[in-house]
CSV table of C-alpha atoms and ligand atoms in Angstrom, one decimal:
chain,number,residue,atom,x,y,z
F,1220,UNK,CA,-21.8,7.9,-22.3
F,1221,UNK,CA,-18.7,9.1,-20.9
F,1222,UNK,CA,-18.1,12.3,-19.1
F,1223,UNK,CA,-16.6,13.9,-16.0
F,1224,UNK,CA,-19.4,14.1,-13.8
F,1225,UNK,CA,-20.3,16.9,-11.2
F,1226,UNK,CA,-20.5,15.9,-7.7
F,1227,UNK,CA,-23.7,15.4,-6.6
F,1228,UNK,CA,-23.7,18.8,-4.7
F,1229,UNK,CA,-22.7,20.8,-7.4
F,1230,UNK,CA,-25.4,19.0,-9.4
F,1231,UNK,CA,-28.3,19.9,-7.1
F,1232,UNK,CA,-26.8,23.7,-6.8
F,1233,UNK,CA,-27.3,24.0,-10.7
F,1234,UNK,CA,-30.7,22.3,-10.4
F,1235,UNK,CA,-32.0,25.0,-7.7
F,1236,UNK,CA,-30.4,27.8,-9.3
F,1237,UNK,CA,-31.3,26.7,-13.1
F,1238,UNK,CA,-35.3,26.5,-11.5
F,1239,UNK,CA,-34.6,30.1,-10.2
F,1240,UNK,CA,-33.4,31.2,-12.7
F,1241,UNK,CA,-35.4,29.3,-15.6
F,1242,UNK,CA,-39.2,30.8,-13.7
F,1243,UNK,CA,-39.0,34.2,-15.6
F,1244,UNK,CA,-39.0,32.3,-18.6
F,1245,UNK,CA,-41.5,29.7,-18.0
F,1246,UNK,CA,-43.8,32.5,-17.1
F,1247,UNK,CA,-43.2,34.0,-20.5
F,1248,UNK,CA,-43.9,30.9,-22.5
F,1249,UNK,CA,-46.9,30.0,-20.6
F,1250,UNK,CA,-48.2,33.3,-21.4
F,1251,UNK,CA,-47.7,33.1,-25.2
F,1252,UNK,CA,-48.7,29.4,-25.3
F,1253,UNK,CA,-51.8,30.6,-24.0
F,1254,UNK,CA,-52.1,32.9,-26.7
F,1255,UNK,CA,-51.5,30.6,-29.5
F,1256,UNK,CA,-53.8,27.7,-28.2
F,1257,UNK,CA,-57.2,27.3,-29.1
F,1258,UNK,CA,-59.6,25.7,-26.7
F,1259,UNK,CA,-61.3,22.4,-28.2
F,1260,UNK,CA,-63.7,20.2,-27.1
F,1261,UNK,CA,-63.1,16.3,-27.7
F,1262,UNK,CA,-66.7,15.6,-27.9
F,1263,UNK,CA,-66.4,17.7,-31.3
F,1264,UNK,CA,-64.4,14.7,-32.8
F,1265,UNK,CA,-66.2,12.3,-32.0
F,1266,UNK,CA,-69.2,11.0,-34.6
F,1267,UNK,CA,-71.6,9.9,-31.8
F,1268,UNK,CA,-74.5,9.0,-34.2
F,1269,UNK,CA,-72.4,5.8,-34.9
F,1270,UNK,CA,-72.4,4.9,-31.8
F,1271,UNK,CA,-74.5,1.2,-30.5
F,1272,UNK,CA,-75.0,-0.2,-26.8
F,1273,UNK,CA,-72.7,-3.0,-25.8
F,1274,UNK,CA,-74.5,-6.3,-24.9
F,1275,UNK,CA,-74.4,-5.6,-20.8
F,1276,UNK,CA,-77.4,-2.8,-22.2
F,1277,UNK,CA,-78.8,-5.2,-24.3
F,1278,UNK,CA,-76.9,-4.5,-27.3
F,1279,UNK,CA,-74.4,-6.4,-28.8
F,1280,UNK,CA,-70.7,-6.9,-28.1
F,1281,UNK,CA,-67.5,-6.2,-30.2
F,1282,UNK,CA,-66.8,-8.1,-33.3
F,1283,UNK,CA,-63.4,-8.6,-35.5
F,1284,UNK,CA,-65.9,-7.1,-38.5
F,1285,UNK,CA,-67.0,-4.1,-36.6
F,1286,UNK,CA,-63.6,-2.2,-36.8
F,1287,UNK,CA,-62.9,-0.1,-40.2
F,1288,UNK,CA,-59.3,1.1,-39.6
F,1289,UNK,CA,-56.6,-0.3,-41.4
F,1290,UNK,CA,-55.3,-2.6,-38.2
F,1291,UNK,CA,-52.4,-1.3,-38.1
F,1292,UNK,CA,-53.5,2.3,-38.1
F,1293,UNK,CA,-55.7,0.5,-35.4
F,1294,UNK,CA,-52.0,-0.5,-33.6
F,1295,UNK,CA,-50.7,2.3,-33.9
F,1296,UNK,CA,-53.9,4.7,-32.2
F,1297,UNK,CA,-54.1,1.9,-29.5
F,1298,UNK,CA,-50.6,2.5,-28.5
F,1299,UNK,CA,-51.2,6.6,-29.1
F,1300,UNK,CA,-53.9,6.2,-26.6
F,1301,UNK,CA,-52.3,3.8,-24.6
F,1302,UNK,CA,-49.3,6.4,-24.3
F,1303,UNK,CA,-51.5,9.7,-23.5
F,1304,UNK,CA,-53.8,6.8,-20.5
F,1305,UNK,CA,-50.0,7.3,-18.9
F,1306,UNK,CA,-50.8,11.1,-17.6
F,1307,UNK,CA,-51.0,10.7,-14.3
F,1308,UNK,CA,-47.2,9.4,-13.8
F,1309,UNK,CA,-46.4,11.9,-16.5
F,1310,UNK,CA,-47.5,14.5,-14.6
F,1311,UNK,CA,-45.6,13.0,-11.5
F,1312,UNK,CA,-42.5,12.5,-13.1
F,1313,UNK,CA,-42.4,16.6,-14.5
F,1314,UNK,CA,-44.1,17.9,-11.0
F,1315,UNK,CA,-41.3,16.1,-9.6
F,1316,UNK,CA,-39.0,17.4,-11.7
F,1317,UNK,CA,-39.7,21.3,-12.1
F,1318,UNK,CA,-42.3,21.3,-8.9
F,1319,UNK,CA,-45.6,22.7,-8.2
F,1320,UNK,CA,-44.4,26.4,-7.4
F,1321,UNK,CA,-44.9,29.4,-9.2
F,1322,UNK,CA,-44.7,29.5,-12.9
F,1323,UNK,CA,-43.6,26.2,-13.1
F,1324,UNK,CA,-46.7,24.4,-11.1
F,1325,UNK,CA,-49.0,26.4,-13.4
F,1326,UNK,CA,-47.3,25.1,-16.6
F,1327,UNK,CA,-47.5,22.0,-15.2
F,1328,UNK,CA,-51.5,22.1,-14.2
F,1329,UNK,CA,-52.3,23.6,-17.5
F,1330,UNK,CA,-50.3,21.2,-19.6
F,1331,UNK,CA,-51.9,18.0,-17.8
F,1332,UNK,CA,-55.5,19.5,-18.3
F,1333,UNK,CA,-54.5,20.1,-22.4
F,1334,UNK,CA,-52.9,15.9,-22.2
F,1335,UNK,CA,-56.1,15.2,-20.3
F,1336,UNK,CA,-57.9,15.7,-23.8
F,1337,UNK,CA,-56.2,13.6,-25.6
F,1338,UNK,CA,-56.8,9.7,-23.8
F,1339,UNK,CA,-60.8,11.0,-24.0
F,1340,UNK,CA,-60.8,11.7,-27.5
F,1341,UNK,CA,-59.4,9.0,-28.5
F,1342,UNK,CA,-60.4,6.5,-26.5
F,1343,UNK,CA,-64.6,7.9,-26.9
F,1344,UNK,CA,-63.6,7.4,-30.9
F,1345,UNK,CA,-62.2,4.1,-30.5
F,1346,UNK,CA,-65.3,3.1,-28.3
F,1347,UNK,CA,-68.2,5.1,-30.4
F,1348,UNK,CA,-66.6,3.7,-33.7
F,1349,UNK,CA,-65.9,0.1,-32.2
F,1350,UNK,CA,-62.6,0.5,-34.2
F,1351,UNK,CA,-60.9,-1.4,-31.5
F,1352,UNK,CA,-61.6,-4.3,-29.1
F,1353,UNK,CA,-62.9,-2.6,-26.2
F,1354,UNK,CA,-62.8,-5.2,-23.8
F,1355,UNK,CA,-58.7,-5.5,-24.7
F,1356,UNK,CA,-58.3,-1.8,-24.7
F,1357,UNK,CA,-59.7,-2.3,-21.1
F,1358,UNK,CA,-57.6,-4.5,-20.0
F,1359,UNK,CA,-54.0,-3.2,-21.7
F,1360,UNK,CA,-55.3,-0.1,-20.1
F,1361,UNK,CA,-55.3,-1.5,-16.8
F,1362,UNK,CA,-52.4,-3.2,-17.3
F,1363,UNK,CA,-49.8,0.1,-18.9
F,1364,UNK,CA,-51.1,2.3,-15.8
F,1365,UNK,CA,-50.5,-0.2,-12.8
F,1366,UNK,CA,-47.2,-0.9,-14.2
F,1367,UNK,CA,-46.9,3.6,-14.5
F,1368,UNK,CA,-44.5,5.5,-15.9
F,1369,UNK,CA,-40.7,5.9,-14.3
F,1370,UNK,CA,-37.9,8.1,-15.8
F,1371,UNK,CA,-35.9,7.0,-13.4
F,1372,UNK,CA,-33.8,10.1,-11.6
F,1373,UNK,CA,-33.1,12.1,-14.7
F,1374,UNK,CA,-31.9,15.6,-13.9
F,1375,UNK,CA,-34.0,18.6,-14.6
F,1376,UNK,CA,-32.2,19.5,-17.6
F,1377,UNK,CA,-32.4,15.8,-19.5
F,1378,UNK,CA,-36.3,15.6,-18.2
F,1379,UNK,CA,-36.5,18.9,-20.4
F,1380,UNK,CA,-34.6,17.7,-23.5
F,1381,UNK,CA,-36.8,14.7,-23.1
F,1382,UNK,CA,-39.9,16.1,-23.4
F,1383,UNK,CA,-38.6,18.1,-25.9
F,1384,UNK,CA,-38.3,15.2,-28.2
F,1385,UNK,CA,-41.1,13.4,-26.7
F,1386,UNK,CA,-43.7,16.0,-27.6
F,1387,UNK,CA,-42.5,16.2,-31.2
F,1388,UNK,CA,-42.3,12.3,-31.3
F,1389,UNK,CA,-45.7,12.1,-30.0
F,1390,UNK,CA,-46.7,14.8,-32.5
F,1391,UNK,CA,-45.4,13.1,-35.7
F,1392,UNK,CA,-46.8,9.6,-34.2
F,1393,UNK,CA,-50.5,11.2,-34.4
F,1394,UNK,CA,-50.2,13.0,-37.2
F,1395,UNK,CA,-49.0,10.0,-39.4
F,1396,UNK,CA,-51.5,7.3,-37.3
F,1397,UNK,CA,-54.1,9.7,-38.0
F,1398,UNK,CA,-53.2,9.6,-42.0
F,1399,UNK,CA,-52.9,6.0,-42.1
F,1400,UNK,CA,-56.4,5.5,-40.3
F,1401,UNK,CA,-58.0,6.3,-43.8
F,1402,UNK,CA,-61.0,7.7,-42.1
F,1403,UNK,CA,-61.4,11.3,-42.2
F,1404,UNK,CA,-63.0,11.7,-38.7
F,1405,UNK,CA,-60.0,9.9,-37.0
F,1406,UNK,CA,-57.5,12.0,-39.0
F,1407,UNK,CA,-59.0,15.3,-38.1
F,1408,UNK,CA,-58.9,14.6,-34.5
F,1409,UNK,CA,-55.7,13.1,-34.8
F,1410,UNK,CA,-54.0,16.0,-36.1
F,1411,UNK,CA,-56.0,18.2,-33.6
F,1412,UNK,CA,-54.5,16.1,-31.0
F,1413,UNK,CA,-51.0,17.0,-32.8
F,1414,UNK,CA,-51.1,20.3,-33.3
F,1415,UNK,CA,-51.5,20.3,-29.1
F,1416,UNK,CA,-48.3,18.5,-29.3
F,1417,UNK,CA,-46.5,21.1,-31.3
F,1418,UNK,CA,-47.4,23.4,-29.3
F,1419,UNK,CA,-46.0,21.8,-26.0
F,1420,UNK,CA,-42.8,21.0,-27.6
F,1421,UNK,CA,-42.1,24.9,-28.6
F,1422,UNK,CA,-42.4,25.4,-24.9
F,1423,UNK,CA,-40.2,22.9,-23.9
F,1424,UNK,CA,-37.5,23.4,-26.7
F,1425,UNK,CA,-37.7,27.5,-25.8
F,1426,UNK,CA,-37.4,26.2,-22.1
F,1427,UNK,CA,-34.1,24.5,-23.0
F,1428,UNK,CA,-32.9,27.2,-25.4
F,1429,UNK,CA,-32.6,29.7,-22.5
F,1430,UNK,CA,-31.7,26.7,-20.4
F,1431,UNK,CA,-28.2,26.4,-22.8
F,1432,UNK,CA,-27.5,30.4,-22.7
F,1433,UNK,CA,-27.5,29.6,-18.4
F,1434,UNK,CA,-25.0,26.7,-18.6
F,1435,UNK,CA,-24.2,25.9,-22.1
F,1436,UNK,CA,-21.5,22.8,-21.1
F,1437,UNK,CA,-24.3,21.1,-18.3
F,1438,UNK,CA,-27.3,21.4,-21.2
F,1439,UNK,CA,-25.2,19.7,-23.6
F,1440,UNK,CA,-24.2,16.8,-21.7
F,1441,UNK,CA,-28.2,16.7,-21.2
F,1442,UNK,CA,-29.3,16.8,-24.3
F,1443,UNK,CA,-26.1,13.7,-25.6
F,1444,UNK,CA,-27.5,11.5,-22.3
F,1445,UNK,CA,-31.4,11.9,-23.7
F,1446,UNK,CA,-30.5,11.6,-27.4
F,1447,UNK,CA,-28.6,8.6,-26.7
F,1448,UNK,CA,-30.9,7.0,-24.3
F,1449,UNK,CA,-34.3,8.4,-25.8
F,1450,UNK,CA,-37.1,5.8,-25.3
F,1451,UNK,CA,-40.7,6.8,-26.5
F,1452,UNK,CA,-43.2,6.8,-23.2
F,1453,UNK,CA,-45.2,4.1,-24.0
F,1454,UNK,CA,-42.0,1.6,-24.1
F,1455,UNK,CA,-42.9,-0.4,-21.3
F,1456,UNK,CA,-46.6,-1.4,-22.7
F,1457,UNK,CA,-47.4,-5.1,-23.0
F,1458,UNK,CA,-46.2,-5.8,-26.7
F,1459,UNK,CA,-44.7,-2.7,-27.4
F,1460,UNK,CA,-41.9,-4.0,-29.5
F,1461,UNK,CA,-43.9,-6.1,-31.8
F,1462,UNK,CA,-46.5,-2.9,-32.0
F,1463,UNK,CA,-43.8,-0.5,-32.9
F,1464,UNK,CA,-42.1,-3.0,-35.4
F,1465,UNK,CA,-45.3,-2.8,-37.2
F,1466,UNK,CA,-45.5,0.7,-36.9
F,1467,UNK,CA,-42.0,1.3,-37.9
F,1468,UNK,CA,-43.1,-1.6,-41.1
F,1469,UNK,CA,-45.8,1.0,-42.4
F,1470,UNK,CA,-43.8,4.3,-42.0
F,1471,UNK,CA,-45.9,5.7,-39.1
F,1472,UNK,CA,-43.1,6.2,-37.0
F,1473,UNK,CA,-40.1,4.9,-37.7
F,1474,UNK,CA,-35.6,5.3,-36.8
F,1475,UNK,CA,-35.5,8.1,-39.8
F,1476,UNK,CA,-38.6,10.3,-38.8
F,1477,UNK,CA,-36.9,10.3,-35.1
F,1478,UNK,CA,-33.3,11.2,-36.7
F,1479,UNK,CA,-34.8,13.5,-39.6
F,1480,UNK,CA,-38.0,15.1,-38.2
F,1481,UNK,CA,-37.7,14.8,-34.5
F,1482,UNK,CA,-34.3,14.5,-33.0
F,1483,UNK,CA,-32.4,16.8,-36.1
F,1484,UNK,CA,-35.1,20.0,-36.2
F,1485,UNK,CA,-34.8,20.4,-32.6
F,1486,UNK,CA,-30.8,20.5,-32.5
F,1487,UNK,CA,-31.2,22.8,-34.9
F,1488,UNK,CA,-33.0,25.1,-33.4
F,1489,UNK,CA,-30.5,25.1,-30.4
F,1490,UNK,CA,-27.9,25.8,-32.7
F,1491,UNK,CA,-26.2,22.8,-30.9
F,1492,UNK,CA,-23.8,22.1,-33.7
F,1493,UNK,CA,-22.9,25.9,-34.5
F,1494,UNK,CA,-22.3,26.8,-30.1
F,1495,UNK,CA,-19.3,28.2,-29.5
F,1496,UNK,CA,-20.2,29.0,-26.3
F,1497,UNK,CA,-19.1,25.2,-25.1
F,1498,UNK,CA,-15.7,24.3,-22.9
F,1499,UNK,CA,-13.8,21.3,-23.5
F,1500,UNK,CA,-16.8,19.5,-21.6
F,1501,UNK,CA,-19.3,20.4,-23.5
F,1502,UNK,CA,-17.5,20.1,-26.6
F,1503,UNK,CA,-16.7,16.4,-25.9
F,1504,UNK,CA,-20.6,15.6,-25.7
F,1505,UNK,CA,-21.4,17.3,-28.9
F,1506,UNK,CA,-19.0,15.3,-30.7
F,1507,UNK,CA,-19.8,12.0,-28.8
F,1508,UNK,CA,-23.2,12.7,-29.8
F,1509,UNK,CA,-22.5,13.7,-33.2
F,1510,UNK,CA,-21.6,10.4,-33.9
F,1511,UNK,CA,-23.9,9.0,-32.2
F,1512,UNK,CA,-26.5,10.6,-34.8
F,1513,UNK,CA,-24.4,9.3,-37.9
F,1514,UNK,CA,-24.6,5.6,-36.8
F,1515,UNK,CA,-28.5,5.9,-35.8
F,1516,UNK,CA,-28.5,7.7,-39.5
F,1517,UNK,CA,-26.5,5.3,-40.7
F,1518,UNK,CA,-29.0,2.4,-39.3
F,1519,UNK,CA,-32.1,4.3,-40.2
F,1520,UNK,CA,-31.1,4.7,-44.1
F,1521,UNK,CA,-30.7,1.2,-43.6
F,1522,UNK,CA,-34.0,0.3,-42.5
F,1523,UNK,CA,-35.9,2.0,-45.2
F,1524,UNK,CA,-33.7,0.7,-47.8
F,1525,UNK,CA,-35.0,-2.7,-46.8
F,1526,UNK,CA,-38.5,-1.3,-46.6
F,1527,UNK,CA,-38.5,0.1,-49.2
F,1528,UNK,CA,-36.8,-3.5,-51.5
F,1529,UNK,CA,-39.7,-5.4,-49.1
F,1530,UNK,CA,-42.6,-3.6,-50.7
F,1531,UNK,CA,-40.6,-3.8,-54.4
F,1532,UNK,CA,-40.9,-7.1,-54.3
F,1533,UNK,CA,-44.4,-7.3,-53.1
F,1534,UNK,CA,-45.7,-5.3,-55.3
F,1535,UNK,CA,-43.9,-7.3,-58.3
F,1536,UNK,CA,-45.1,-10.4,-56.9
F,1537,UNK,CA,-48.9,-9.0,-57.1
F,1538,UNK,CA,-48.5,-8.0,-60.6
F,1539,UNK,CA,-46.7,-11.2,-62.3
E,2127,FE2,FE1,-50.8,14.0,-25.7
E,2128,FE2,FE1,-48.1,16.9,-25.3
């Protein structure tokens, strides 16, 4: 990523005034988000009745047989859940980045109390289902949130085209986890949990609409650093690569839903490619990042071409 920086001055001017000037509109948003969620109760999701005391009570501990999810459906929720246990350095990296004040501090109060929702859900279903070792969930749980979460010292305006993509990610994650669970009670919640997703994304994505109007040139060199560098939250978890391989193996989430249903919808709707509000700074992200996107295209075509021959020739090897 090459571009003529700002000194580090000029940076943190833009920062306070973008803040300033940004409040109005977070105000706004928060107000019609509030509108358009509905309140939900986890316990709703859960199917309690299944539920059986663990040996400590006298009951009996987790077995292999006692989970009914596809395992890796089962993966894929423990690292969904693994990802939402992360809240609390979430919610330090964004108070941190747009502060407890005003408009802002509410957004970010109300948006870790909706996130706060989504490790209990999931983790009661997991527990009351046994669809997952709990003793292991335990202690990868321990394990994600010592080691936190750190975005490092991203500027305001690349925290807010990350979560931009993040929340859609996250959204498309537990949408498609929840379908490949095959249980209807994990699929409903999961797509309850989504649809909370969606809804944090339009914020963030209207945030850094009005963010590119303010300094169209600055928001564009944040949005080619984030697309270039985007890592999903729950990167740093113990086995993440294996877990996501397998995840990316059964179509969950994979390179082409990030390009096609993530990364692409949401440059569309900031007109990125159409601006021609840009200077020549501005301009010369869009294109580096232009290209960027038809290599990452390019290598996702690629990946479910071979996924796609892979399961060809498994499926001709199970009928001859
Ligand atoms: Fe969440
Ligand atoms: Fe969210």
């Amino acid at each position: 990523m090459t571009s003529p920086t700002d000194s580090p001055e000029a940076a943190a001017a833009l920062q306070t005034r973008l803040l300033r000037d940004l409040e109005p509109v977070v105000a706004e948003n928060l107000e019609r988000h509030l509108k358009a969620t509905q309140a939900w109760n986890p316990h709703d999701y859960v199917p309690w009745s299944e539920g059986k005391d663990f040996a400590y009570l006298g009951g009996t501990d987790w077995e292999p047989g006692d989970s009914r999810l596809d395992p890796v459906a089962r993966t894929s929720m423990v690292v969904n859940l693994l990802t939402e246990d992360n809240l609390p350095s979430y919610h330090r990296e964004i108070s941190t980045s747009f502060g407890r004040d005003g408009a802002w501090g509410q957004w970010v109060g109300h948006w870790t109390a909706e996130e706060g929702r989504h490790g209990i859900a999931l983790r009661d279903y997991l527990v009351v289902t046994r669809g997952t070792d709990p003793v292991e969930l335990e202690r990868l749980r321990m394990e994600h949130m010592a080691a936190g979460y750190d975005q490092g010292d991203k500027p305001m305006l690349q925290t807010l085209a990350y979560v931009s993509f993040q929340e859609l990610a996250t959204r498309v994650s537990h949408r498609n986890t929840g379908r490949a669970t095959g249980c209807p009670v994990a699929e409903g919640l999961l797509a309850r949990v989504a649809k909370d997703e969606n809804l944090h994304m339009v914020f963030y994505r209207n945030l850094l609409a009005a963010a590119f109007d303010q300094a169209p040139d600055e928001t564009m060199e944040a949005v080619r650093n984030e697309v270039m560098s985007f890592a999903m939250p729950g990167a740093g978890m113990p086995g993440f690569a294996r877990s996501s391989m397998m995840i990316a193996k059964a179509g969950i989430y994979d390179l082409k839903l990030h390009h096609d249903d993530v990364l692409m919808p949401v440059l569309r709707f900031w007109k990125v490619f159409e601006r021609t509000d840009l200077g020549p700074r501005g301009e010369a992200a869009r294109l580096e990042m232009a290209q960027f996107l038809e290599k990452l295209d390019e290598q996702a075509t690629r990946f479910v071409t071979r996924r796609e021959e892979a399961e060809a020739r498994r499926a001709a090897r199970a009928a001859g």
